Short mmCIF file of C-alpha atoms and ligand atoms in Angstrom, two decimals:
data_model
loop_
_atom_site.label_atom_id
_atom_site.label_comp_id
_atom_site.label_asym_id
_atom_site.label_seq_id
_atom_site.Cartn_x
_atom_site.Cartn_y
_atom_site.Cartn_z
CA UNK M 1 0.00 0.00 0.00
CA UNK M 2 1.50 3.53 -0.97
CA UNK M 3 1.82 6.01 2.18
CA UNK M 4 -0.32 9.12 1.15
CA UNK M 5 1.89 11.80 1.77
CA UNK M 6 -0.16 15.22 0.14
CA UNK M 7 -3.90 14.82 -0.78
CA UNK M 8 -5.48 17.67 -3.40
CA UNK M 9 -8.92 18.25 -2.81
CA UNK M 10 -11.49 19.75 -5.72
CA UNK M 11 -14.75 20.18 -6.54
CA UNK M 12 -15.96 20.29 -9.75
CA UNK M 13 -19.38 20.52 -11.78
CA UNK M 14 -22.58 22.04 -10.77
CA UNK M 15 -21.97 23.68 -7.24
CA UNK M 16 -23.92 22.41 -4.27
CA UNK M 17 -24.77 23.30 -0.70
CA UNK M 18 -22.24 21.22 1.43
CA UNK M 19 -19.33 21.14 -0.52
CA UNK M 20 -17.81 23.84 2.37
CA UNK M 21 -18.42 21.51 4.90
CA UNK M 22 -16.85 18.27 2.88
CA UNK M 23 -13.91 20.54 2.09
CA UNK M 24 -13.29 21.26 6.11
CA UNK M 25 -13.84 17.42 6.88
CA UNK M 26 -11.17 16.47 4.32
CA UNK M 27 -8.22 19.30 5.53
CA UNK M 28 -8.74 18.82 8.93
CA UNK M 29 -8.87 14.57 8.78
CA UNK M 30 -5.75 14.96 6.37
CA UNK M 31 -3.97 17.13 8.28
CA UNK M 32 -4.91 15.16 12.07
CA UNK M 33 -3.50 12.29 10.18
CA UNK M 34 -0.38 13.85 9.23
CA UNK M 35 -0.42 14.83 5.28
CA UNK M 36 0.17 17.86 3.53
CA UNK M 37 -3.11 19.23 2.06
CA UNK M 38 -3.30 20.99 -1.43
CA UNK M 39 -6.88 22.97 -2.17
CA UNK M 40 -7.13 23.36 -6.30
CA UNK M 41 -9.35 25.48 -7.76
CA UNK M 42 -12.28 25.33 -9.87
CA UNK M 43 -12.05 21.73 -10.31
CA UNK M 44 -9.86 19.76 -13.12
CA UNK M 45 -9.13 23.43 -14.44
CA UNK M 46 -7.21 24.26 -11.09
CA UNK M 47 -5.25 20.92 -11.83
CA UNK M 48 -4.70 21.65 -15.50
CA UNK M 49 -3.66 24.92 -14.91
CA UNK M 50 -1.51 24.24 -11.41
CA UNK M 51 -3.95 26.39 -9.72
CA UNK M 52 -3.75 25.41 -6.27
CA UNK M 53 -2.29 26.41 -2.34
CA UNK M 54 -1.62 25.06 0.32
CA UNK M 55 -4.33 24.35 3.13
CA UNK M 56 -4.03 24.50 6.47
CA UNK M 57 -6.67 23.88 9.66
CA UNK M 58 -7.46 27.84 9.69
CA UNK M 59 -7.93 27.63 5.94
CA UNK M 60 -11.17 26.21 6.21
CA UNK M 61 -12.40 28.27 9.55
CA UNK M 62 -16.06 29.08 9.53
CA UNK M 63 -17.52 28.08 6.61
CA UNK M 64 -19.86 25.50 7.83
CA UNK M 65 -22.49 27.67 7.14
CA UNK M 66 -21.17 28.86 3.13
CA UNK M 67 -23.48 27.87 0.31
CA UNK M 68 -21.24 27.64 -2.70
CA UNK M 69 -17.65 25.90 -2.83
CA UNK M 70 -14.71 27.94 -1.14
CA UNK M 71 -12.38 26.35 -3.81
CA UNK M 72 -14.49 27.24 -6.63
CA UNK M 73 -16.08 25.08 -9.72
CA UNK M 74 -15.91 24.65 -13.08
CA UNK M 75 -17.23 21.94 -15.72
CA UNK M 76 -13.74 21.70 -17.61
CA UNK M 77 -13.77 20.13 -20.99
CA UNK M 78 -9.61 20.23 -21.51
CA UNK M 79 -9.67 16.94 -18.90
CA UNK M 80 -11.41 15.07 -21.10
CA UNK M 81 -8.66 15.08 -23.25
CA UNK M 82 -5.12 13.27 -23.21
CA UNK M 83 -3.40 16.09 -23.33
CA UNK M 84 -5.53 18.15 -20.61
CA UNK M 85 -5.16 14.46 -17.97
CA UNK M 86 -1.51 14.63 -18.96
CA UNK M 87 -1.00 18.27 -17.91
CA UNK M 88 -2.84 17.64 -14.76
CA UNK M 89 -0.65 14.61 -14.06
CA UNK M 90 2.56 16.63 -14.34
CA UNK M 91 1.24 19.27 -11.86
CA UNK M 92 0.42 16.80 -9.81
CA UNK M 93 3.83 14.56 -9.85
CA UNK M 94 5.73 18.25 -9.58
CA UNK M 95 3.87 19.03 -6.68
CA UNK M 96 4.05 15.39 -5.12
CA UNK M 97 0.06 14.87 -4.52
CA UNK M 98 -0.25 11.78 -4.51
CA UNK M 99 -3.86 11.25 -3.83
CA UNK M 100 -7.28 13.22 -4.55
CA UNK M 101 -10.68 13.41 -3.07
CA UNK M 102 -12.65 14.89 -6.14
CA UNK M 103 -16.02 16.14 -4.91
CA UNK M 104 -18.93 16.34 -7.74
CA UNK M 105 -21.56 14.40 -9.34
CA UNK M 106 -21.24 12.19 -12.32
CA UNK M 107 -19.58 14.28 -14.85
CA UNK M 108 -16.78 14.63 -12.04
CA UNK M 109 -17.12 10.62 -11.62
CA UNK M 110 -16.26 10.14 -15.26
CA UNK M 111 -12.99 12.21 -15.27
CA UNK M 112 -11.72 11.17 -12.04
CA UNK M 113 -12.32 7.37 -13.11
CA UNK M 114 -10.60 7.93 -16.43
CA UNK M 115 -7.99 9.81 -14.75
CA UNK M 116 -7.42 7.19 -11.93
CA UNK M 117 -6.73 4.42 -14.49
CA UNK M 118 -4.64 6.07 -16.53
CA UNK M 119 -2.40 7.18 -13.65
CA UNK M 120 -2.60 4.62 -11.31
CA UNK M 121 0.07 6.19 -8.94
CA UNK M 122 -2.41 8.56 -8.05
CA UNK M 123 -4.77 7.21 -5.43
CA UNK M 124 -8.84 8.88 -6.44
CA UNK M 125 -11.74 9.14 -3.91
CA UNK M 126 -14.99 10.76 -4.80
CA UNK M 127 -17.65 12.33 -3.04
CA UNK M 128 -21.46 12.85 -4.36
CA UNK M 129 -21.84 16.66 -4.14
CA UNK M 130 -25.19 17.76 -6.21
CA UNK M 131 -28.56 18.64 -5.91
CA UNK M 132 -29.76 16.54 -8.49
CA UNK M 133 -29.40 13.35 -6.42
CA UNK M 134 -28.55 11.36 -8.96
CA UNK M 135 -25.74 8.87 -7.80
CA UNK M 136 -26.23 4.87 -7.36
CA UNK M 137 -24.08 3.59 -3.93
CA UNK M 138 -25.70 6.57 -2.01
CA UNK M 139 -28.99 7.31 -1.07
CA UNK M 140 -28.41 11.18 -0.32
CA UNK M 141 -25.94 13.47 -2.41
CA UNK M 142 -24.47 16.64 -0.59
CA UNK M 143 -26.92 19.74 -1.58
CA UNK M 144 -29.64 17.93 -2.25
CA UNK M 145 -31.44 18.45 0.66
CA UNK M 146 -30.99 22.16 1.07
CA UNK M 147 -31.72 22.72 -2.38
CA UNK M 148 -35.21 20.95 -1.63
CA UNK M 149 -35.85 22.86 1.33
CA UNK M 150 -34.89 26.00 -0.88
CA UNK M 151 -38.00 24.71 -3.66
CA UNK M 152 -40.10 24.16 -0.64
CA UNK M 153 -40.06 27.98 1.12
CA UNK M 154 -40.44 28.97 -2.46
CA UNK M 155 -43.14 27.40 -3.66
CA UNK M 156 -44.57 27.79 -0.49
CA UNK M 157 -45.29 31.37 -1.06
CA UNK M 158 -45.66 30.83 -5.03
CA UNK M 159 -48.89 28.99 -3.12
CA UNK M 160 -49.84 32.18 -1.10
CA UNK M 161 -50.44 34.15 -4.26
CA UNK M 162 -51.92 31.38 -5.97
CA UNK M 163 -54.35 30.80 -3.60
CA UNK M 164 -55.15 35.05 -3.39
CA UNK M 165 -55.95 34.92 -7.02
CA UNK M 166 -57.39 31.54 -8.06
CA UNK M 167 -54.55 30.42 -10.31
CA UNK M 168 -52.98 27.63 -11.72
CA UNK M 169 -48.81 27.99 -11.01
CA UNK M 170 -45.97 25.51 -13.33
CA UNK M 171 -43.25 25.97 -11.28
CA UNK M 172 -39.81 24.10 -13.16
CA UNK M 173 -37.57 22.89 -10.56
CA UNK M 174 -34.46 21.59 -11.82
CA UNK M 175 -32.74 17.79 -11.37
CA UNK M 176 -30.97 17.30 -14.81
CA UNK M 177 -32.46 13.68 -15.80
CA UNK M 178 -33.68 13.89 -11.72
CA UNK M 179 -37.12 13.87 -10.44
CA UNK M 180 -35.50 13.93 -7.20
CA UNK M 181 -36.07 17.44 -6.12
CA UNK M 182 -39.75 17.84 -8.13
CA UNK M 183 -41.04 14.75 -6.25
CA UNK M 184 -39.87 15.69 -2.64
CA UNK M 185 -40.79 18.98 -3.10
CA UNK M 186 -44.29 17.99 -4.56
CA UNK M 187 -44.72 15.65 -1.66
CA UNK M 188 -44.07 18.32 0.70
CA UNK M 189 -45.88 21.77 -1.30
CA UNK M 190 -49.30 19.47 -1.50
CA UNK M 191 -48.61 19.86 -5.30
CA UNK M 192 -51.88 18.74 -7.35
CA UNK M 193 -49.42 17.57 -9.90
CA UNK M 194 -45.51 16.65 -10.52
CA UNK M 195 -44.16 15.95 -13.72
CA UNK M 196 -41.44 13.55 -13.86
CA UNK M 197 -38.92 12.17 -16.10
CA UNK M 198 -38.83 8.61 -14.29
CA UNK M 199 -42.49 9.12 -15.13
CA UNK M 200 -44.79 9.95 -18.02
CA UNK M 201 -47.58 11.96 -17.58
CA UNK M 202 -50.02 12.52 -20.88
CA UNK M 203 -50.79 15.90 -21.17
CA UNK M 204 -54.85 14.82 -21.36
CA UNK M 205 -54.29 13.08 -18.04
CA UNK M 206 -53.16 16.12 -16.91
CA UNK M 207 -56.09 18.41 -17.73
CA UNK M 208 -58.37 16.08 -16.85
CA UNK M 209 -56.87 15.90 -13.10
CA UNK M 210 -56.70 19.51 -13.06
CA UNK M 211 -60.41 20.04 -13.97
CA UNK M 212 -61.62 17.34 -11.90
CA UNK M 213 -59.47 19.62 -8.81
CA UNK M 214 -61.62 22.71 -9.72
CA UNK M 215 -65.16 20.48 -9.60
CA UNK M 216 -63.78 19.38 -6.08
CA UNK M 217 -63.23 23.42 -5.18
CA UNK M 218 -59.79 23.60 -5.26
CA UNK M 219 -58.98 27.34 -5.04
CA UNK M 220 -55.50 27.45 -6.69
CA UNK M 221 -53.19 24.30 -8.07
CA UNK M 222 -49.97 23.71 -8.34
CA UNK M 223 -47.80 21.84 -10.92
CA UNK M 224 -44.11 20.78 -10.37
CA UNK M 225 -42.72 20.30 -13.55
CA UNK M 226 -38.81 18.66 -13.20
CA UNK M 227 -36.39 20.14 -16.05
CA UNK M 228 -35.88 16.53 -17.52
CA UNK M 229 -39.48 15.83 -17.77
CA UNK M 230 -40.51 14.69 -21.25
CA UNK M 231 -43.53 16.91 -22.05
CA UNK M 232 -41.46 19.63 -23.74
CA UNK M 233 -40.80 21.78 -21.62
CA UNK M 234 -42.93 24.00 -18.69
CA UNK M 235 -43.85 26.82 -21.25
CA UNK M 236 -44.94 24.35 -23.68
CA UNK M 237 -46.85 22.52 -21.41
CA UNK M 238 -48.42 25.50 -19.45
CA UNK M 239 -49.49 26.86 -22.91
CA UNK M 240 -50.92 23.47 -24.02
CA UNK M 241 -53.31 23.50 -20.69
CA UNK M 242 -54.10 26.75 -20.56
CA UNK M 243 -55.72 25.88 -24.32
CA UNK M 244 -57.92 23.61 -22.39
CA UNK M 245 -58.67 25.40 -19.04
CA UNK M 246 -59.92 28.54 -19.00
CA UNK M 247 -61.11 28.90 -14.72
CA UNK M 248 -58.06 28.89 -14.11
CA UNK M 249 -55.37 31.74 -14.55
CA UNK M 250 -52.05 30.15 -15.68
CA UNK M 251 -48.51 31.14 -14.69
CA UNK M 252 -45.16 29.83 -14.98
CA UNK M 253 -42.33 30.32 -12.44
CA UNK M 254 -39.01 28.61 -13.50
CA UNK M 255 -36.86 28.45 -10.13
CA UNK M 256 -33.16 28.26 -11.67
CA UNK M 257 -30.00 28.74 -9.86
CA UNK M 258 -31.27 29.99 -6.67
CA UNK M 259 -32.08 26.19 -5.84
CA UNK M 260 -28.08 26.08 -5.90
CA UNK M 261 -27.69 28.69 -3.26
CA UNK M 262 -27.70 28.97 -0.11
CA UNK M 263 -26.29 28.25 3.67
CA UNK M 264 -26.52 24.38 4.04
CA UNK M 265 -28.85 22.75 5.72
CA UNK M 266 -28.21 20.83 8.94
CA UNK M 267 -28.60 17.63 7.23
CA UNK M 268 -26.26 18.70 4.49
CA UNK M 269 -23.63 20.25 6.65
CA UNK M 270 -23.38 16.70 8.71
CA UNK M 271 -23.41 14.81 5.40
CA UNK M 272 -20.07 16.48 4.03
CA UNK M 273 -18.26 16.36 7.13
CA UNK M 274 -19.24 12.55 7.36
CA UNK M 275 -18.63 11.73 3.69
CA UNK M 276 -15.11 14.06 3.55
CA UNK M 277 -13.61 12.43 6.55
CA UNK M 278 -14.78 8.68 5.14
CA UNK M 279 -12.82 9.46 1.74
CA UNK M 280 -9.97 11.14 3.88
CA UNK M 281 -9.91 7.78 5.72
CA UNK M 282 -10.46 5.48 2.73
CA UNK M 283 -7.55 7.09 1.11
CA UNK M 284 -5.43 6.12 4.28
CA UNK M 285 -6.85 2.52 3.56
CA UNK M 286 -5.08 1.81 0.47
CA UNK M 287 -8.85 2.56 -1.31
CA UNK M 288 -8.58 3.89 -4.80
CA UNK M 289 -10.97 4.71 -7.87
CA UNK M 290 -13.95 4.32 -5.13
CA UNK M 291 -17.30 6.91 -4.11
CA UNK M 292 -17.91 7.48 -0.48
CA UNK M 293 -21.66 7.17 -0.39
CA UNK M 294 -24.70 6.71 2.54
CA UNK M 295 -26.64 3.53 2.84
CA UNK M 296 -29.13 2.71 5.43
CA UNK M 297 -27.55 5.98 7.40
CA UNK M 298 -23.79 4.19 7.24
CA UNK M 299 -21.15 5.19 4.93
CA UNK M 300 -20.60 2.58 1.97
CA UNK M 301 -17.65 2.62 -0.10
CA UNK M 302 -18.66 1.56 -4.10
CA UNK M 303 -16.25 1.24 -6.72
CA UNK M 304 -16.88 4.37 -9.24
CA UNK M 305 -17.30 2.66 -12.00
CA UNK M 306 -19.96 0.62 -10.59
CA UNK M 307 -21.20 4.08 -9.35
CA UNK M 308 -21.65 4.96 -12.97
CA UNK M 309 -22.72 2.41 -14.62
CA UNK M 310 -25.96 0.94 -12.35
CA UNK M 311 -26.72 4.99 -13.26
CA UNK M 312 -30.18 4.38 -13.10
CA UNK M 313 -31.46 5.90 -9.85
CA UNK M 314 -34.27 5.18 -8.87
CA UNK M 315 -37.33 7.26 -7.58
CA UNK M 316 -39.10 5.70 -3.99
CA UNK M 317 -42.23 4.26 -5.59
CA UNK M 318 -44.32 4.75 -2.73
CA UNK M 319 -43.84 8.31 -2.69
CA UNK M 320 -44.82 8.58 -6.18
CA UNK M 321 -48.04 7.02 -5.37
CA UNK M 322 -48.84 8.70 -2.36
CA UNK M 323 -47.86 11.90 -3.57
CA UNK M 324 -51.00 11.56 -6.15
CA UNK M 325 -53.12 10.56 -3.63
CA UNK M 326 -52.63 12.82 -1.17
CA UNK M 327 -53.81 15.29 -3.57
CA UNK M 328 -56.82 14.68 -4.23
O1 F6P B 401 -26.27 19.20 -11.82
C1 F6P B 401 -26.71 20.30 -11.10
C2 F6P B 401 -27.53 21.22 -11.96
O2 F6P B 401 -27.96 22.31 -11.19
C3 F6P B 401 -28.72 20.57 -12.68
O3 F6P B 401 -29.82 20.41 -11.84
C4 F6P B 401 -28.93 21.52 -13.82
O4 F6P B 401 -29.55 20.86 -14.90
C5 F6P B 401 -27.52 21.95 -14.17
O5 F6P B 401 -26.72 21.71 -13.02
C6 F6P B 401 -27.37 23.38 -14.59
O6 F6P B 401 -26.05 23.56 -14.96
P1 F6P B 401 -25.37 24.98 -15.17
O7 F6P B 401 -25.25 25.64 -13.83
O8 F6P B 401 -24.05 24.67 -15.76
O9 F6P B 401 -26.28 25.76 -16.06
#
């Protein structure tokens, strides 16, 4: 087994609530166990580009509570090529990191896993950071929960005006290929409708539910739509109803980036300690080319590329159901 001597830690991809946290649980359990610690910036471009300092325990002081990623993000095409994995490698060698806890979702799973087994000297440990809580081996990825919470206090009020005026709201949340954050969020806003990718909806079933909500008095009504659903998107959708219904008033409120935002929550903030100072102490193990993830609350260690190819994730089935029947 190689001794680790100086870890790099990155994150790279879409940013999420409780990176900050993951980043302070991997300095401080590298540096208790006695290695150097290198923070690189903005992902595989920090590495590419030999962006990077040294870290220290004070380096990472109070930012528990930091939406965002202190190291900075970036989705950095260069690394998928020879030439940009080379680069990175020689940076790496001159620097003498040895090891790297790479913290994303499965964009950064690809390039650390392709990276990894072309340099095998160079010991890899990932961490799920996104919102879109899309990784197999874990059930929860960092961010995802705040960003929910964030979808929830919006739509929330999104429901206050609603309700004032009698009106039929599409709110687009967003997930990627997810229904992750459109189905918790649903489950949780009383939505009378969520639109998922892991599920089709036909438009006419659609109408049909919504007019069958106004014969049961339903003042206002709310449908989560999640950015990978298959209906064509929330305008066309919103458009294609509002051909159909006229009681209702239709809007359309497309949530964005503010679902990335944010001070994490509780949950998130113990999740990226937990999952930062597993990888930290995988790394120790010998473990390479391997995801920290949570099962059953208890960290589980799967092998990347299993991580990435049993890709499907799958939705909890009885939420789906009772999510529908709740609103009735
Ligand atoms: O993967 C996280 C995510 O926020 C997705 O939900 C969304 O589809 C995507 O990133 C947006 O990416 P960008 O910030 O590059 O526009």
């Amino acid at each position: 087994m190689q001794k680790i001597l100086k870890l790099g830690v990155l994150t790279s991809g879409g940013d999420a609530p409780g990176m900050n946290p993951c980043i302070r649980a991997v300095v401080r359990t590298g540096i208790y166990n006695g290695l150097e610690v290198v923070g690189i910036r903005k992902g595989y471009q920090g590495l590419i580009e030999d962006d990077m300092y040294d870290m220290n325990p004070r380096s990472v002081s109070n930012i528990l509570n930091l939406g965002g990623t202190i190291l900075k993000t970036a989705r950095c095409l260069p690394f998928r090529t020879d030439e940009g994995m080379e680069a990175a490698y020689q940076n790496l060698k001159k620097r003498g990191i040895n090891a790297l806890v790479v913290i994303g979702g499965d964009g950064t799973f690809t390039g650390a896993l392709r990276f990894a087994k072309k340099y095998t000297d160079i010991q890899v440990m990932g961490v799920p950071g996104t919102i879109d809580n899309d990784l197999y081996g874990s059930t929860y990825t960092l961010g995802f929960d705040t960003a929910t919470n964030t979808v929830v206090e919006a739509i929330d009020k999104i429901r206050d005006t609603a309700d004032a005026h009698d009106r039929l709201f599409f709110i687009e949340v967003m997930g990627r290929d997810s229904g992750a954050i459109a189905l918790r969020a649903g489950v949780c806003c009383g939505a009378e409708a969520i639109l998922l990718p892991e599920k089709a909806t036909a438009i006419d079933d659609l109408i049909e539910n919504l007019k069958n909500g106004q014969d049961k008095k339903k003042s206002s009504s709310i449908v989560i739509v999640a950015e990978g659903d298959k209906n064509g998107g929330v305008y066309d959708i919103a458009r294609k109803v509002q051909q159909e219904i006229k009681f209702y008033d239709i809007k359309v409120t497309i949530l964005g980036h503010l679902q990335r935002g944010g001070s994490p929550s509780a949950f998130d903030r113990v999740l990226g300690s937990r999952l930062g100072y597993a990888a930290v102490k995988a790394l120790l193990r010998g473990e390479s080319r391997k995801m920290v993830g949570l099962q059953a609350n208890y960290i589980k260690i799967t092998d990347i590329e299993e991580a990435l190819t049993q890709h499907e994730f799958k939705l909890e089935e009885d939420l789906m159901e009772m999510a529908d029947i709740l609103a009735i």
